[in-house]
PDB file of C-alpha atoms in Angstrom:
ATOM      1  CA  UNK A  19     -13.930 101.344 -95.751  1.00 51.00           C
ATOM      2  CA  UNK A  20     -12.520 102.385 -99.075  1.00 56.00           C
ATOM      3  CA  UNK A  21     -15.707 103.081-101.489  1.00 85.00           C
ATOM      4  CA  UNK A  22     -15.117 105.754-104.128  1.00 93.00           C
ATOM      5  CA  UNK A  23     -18.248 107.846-105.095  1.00 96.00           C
ATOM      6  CA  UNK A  24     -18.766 110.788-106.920  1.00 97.00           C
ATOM      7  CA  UNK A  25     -20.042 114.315-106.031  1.00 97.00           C
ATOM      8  CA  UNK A  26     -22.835 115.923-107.585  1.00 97.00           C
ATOM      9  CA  UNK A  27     -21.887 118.698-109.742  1.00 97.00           C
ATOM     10  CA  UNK A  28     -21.140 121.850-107.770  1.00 97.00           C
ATOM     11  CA  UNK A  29     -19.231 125.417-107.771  1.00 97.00           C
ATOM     12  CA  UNK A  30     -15.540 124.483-106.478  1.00 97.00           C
ATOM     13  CA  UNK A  31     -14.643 127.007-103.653  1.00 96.00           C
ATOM     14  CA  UNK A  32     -11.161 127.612-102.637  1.00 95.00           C
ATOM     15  CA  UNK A  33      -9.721 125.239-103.919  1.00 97.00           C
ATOM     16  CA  UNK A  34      -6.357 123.606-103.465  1.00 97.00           C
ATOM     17  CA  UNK A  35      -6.274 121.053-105.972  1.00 97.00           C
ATOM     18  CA  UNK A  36      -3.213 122.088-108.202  1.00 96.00           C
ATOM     19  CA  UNK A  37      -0.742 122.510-105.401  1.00 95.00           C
ATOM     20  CA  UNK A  38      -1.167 121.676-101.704  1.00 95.00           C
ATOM     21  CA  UNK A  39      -1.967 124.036 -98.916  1.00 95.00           C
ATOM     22  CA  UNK A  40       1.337 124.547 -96.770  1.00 93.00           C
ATOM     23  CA  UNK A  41       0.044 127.238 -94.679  1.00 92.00           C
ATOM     24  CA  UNK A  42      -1.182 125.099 -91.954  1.00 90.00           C
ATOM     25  CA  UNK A  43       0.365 121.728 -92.773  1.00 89.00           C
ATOM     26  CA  UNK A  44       4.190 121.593 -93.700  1.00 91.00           C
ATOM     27  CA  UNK A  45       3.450 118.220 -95.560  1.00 92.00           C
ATOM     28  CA  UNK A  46       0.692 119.514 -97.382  1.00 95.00           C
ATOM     29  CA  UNK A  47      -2.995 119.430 -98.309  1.00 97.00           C
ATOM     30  CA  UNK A  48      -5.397 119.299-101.009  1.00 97.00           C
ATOM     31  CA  UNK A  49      -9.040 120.696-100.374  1.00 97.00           C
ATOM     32  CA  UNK A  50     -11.838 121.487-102.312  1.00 98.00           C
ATOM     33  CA  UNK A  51     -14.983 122.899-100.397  1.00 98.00           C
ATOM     34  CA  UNK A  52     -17.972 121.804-103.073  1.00 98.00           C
ATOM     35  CA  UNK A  53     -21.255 124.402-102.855  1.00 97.00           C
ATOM     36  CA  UNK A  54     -24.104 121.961-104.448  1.00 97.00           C
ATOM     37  CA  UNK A  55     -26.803 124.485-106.267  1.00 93.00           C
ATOM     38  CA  UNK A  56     -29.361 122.352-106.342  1.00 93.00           C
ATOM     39  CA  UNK A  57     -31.162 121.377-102.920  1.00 94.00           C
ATOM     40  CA  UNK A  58     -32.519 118.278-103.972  1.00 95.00           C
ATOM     41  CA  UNK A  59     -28.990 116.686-105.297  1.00 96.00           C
ATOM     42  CA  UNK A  60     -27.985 118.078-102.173  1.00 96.00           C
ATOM     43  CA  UNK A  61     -30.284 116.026 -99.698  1.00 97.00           C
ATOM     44  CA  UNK A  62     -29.559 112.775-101.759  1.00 97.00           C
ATOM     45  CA  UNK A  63     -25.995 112.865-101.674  1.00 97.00           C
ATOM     46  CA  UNK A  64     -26.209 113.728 -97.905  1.00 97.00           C
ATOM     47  CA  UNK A  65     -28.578 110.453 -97.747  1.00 97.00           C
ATOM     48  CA  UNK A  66     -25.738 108.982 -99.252  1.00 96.00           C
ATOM     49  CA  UNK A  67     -23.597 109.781 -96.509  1.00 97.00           C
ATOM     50  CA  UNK A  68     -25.717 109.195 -93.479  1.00 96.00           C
ATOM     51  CA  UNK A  69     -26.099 105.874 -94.998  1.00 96.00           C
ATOM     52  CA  UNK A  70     -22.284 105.395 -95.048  1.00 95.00           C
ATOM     53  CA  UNK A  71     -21.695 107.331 -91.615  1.00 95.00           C
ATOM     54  CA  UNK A  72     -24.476 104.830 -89.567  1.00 95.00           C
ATOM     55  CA  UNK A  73     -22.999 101.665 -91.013  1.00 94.00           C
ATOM     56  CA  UNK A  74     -19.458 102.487 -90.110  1.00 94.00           C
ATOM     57  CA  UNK A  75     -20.460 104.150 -86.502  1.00 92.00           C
ATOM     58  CA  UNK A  76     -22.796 100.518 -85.982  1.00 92.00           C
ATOM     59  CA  UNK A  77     -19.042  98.856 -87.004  1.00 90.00           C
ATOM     60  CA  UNK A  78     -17.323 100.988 -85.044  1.00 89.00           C
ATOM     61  CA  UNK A  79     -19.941 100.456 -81.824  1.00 87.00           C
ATOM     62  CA  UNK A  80     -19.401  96.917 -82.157  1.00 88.00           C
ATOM     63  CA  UNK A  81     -16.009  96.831 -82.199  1.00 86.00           C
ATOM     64  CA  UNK A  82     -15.557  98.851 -79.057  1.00 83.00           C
ATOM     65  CA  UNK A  83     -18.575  97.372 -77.768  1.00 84.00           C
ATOM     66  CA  UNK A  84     -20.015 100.978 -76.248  1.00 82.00           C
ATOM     67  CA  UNK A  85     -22.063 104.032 -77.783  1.00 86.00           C
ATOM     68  CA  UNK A  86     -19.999 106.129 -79.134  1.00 87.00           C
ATOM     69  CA  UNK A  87     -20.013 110.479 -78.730  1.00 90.00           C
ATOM     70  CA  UNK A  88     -20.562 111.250 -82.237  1.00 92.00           C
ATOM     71  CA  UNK A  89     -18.434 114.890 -83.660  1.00 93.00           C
ATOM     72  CA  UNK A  90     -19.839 117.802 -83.545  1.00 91.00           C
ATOM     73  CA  UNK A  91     -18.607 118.376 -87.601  1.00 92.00           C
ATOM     74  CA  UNK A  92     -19.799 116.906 -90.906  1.00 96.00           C
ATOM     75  CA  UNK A  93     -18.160 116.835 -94.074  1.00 97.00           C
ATOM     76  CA  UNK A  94     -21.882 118.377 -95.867  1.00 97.00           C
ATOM     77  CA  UNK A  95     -23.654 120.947 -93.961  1.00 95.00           C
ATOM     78  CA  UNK A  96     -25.754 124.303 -94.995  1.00 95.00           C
ATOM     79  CA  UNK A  97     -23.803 127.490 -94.064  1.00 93.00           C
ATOM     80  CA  UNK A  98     -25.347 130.987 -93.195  1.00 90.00           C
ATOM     81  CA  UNK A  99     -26.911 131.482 -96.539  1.00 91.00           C
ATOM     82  CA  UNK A 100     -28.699 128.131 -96.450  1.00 91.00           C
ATOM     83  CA  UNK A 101     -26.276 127.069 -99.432  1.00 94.00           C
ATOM     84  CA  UNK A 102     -24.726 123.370 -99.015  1.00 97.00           C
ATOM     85  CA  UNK A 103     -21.329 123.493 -99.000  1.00 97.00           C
ATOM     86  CA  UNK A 104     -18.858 119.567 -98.729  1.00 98.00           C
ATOM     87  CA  UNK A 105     -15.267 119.986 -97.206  1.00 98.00           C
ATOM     88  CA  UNK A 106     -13.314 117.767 -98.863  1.00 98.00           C
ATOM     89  CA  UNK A 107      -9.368 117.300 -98.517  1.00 97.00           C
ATOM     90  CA  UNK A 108      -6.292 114.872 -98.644  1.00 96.00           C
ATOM     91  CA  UNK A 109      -2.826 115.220 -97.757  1.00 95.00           C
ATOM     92  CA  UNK A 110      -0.151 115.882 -99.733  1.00 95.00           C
ATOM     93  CA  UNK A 111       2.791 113.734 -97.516  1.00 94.00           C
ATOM     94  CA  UNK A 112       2.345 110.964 -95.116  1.00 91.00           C
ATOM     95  CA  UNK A 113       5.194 109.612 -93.569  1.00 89.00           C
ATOM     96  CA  UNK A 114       4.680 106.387 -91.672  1.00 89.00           C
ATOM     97  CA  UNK A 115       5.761 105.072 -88.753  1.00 89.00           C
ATOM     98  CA  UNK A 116       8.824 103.311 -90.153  1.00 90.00           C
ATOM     99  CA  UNK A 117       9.780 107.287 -91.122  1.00 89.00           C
ATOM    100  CA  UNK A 118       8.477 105.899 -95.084  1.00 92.00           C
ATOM    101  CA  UNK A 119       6.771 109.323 -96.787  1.00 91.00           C
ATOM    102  CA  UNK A 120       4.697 108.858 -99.271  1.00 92.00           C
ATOM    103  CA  UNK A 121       3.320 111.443-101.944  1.00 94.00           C
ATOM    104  CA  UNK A 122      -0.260 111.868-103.340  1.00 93.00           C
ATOM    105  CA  UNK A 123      -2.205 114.013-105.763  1.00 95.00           C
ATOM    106  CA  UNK A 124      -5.254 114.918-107.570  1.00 97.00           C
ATOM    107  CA  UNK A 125      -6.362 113.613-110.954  1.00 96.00           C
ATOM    108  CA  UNK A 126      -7.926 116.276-113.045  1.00 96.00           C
ATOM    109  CA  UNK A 127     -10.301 115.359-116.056  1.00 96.00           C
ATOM    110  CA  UNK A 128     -12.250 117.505-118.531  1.00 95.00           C
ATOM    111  CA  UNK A 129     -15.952 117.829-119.690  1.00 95.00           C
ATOM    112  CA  UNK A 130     -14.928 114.800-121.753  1.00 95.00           C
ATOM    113  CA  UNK A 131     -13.239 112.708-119.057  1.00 93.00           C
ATOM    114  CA  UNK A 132      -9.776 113.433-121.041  1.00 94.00           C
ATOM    115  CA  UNK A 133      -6.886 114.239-118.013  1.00 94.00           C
ATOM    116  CA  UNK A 134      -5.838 117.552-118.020  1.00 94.00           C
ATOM    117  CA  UNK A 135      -3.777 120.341-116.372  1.00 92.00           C
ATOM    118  CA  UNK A 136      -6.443 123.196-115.639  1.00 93.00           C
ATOM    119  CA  UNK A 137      -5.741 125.644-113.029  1.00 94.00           C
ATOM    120  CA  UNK A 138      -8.765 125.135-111.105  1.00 96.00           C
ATOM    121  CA  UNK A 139     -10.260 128.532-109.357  1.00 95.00           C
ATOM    122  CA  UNK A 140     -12.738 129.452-107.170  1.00 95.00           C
ATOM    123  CA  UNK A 141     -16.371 129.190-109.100  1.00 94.00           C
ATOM    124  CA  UNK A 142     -15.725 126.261-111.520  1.00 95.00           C
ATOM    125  CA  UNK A 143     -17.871 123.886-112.452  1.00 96.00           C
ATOM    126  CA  UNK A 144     -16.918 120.397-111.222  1.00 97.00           C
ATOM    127  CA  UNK A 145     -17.944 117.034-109.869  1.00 97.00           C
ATOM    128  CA  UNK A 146     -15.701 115.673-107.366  1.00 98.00           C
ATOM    129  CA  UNK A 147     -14.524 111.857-106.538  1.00 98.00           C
ATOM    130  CA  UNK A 148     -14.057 111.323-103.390  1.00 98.00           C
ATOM    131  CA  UNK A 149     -13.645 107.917-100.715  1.00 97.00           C
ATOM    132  CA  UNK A 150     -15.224 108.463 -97.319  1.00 96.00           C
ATOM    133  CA  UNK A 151     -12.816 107.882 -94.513  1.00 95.00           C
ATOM    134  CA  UNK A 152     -14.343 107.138 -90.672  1.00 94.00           C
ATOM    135  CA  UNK A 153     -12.365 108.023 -87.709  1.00 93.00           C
ATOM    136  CA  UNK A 154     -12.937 108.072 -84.046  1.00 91.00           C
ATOM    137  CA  UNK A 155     -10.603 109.901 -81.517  1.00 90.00           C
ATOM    138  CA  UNK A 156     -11.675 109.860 -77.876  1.00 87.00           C
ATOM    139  CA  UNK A 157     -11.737 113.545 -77.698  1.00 90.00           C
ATOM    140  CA  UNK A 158     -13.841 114.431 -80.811  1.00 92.00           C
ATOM    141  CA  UNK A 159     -15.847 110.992 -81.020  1.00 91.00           C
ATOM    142  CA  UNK A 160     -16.981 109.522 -84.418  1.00 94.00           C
ATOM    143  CA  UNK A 161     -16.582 111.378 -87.627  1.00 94.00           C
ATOM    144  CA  UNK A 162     -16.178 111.395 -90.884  1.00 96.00           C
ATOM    145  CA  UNK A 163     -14.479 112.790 -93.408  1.00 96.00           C
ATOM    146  CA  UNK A 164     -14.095 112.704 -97.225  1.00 97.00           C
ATOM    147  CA  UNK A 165     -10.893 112.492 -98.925  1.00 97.00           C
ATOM    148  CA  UNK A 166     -10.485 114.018-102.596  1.00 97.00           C
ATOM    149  CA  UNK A 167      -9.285 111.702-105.148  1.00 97.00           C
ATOM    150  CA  UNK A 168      -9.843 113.069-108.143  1.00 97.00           C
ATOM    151  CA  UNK A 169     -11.768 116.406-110.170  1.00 97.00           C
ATOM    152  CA  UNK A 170     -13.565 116.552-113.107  1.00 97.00           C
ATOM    153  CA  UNK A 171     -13.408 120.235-114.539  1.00 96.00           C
ATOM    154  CA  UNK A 172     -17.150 121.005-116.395  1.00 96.00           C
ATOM    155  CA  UNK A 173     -16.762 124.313-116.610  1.00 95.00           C
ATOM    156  CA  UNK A 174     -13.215 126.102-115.641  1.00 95.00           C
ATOM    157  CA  UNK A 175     -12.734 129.278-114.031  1.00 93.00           C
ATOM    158  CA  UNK A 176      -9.080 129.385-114.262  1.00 90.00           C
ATOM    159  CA  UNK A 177      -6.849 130.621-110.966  1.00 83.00           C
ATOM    160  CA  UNK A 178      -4.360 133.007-112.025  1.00 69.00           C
ATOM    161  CA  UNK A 179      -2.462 133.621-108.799  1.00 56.00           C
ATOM    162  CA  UNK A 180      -2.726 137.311-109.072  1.00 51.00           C
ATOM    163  CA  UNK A 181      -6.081 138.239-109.958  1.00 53.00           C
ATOM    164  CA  UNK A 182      -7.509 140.225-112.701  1.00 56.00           C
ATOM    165  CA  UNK A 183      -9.209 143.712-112.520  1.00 59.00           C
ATOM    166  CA  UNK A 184     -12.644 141.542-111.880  1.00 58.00           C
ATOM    167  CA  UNK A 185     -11.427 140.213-108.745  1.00 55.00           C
ATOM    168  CA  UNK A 186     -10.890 143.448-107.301  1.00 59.00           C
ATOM    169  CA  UNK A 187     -14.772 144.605-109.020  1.00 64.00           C
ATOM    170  CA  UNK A 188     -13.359 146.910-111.694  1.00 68.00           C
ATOM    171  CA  UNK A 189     -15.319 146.542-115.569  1.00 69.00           C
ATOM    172  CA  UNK A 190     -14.624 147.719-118.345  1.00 71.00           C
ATOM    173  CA  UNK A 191     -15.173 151.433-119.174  1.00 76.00           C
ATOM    174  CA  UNK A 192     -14.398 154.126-121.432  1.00 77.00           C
ATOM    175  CA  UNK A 193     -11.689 155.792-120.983  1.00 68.00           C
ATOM    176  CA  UNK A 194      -7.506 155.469-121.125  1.00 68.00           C
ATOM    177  CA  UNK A 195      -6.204 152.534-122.085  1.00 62.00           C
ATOM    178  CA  UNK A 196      -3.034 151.412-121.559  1.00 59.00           C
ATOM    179  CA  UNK A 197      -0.314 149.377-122.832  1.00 61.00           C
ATOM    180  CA  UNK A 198      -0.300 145.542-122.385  1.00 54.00           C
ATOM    181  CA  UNK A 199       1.428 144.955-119.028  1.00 49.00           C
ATOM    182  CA  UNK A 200       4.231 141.715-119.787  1.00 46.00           C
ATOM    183  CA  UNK A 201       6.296 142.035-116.983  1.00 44.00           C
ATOM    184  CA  UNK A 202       4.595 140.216-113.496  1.00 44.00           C
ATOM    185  CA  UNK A 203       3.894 143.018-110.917  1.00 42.00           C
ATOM    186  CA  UNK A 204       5.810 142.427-107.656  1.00 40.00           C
ATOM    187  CA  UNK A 205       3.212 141.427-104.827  1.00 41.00           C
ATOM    188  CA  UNK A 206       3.575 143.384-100.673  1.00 42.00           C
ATOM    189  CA  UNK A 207       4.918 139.707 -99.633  1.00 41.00           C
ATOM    190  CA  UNK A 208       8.143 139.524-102.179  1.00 42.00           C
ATOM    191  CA  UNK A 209       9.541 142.359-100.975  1.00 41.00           C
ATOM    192  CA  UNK A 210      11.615 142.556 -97.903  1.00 40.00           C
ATOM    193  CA  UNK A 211      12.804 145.605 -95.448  1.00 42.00           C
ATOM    194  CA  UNK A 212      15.976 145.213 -97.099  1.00 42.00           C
ATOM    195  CA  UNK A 213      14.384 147.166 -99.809  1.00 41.00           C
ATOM    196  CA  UNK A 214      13.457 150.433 -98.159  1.00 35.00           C
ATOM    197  CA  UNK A 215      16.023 152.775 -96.453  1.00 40.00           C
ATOM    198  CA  UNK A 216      13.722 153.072 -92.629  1.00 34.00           C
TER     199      UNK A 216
END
């Protein structure tokens, strides 16, 4: 199975689509968790995927010739809040058996459908392509899961590494104001224990 479809549009939520996510993969991964507004768009993409899911679980059944335990995760679900959230993701690295790696990464497109470079944050507006991928393992059973191809950027929140005073909940007031900061503060994790006399 190798059919590409396209998300409806959502609010992107942490995601990893500039640079991979080393922290619990060496090799890498992209993600992009997708939280569709609108329940409606919601339910028919989901239709989407059941439709896809069945027909590769009746494949898979006939192949192995048995009913399959189906996994207890799915790549669209509602979360606490009732919103509906897709997991998406796709590694970075593969290396094959023959000991071959081989790279991928994520095509980013504008409102116009023009590639570009954004820095995609948490709270843009995008639609995602993506190319649902079955799997079956005896352990976890029949799944499913949806690998990120490519984003298109609607409406950008950009991700500046750092975060602003917003992201900590500060606004604007009146009050002192300071000089324009140039130099890039230094975060807790750059600086060692060789730097303090203990």
């Amino acid at each position: 199975m190798s059919k590409q479809i396209t998300t409806p549009k959502g609010n992107a939520l942490y995601p990893y689509v500039n640079e991979p996510n080393t922290r619990f993969n060496p090799m890498g991964e992209y993600s992009c968790q997708l939280v569709i507004p609108e329940e409606e768009e919601a339910l028919a993409f989901k239709a989407k995927l059941d439709e896809i899911y069945e027909a590769e679980y009746k494949r898979e059944f006939l192949l192995k010739n048995k009913k399959l335990k189906k996994a207890a995760s799915y790549p669209l679900a509602q979360d606490e809040e009732g919103n509906w959230v897709l997991r998406t993701k796709q590694a970075a690295k593969v290396e094959s058996k023959s000991g071959k790696v081989f790279e991928f990464g994520i095509k980013l497109f504008d409102a116009q459908g023009k590639p570009c470079d954004a820095k995609v944050g948490s709270g843009s507006l995008v639609r995602l392509a993506i190319e649902p991928r079955a799997w079956f393992t005896a352990a976890l059973g029949f799944g499913l899961t949806l690998n990120l191809k490519a984003v298109q950027v609607i409406d950008l929140v950009e991700y500046g590494g750092g975060g602003g005073a917003s992201s900590f909940g500060f606004s604007a007031e009146e009050g002192y104001v300071g000089e324009e900061l140039t130099e890039a503060l230094t975060t807790d994790a750059e600086v060692s224990d060789e730097a303090f006399d203990f």
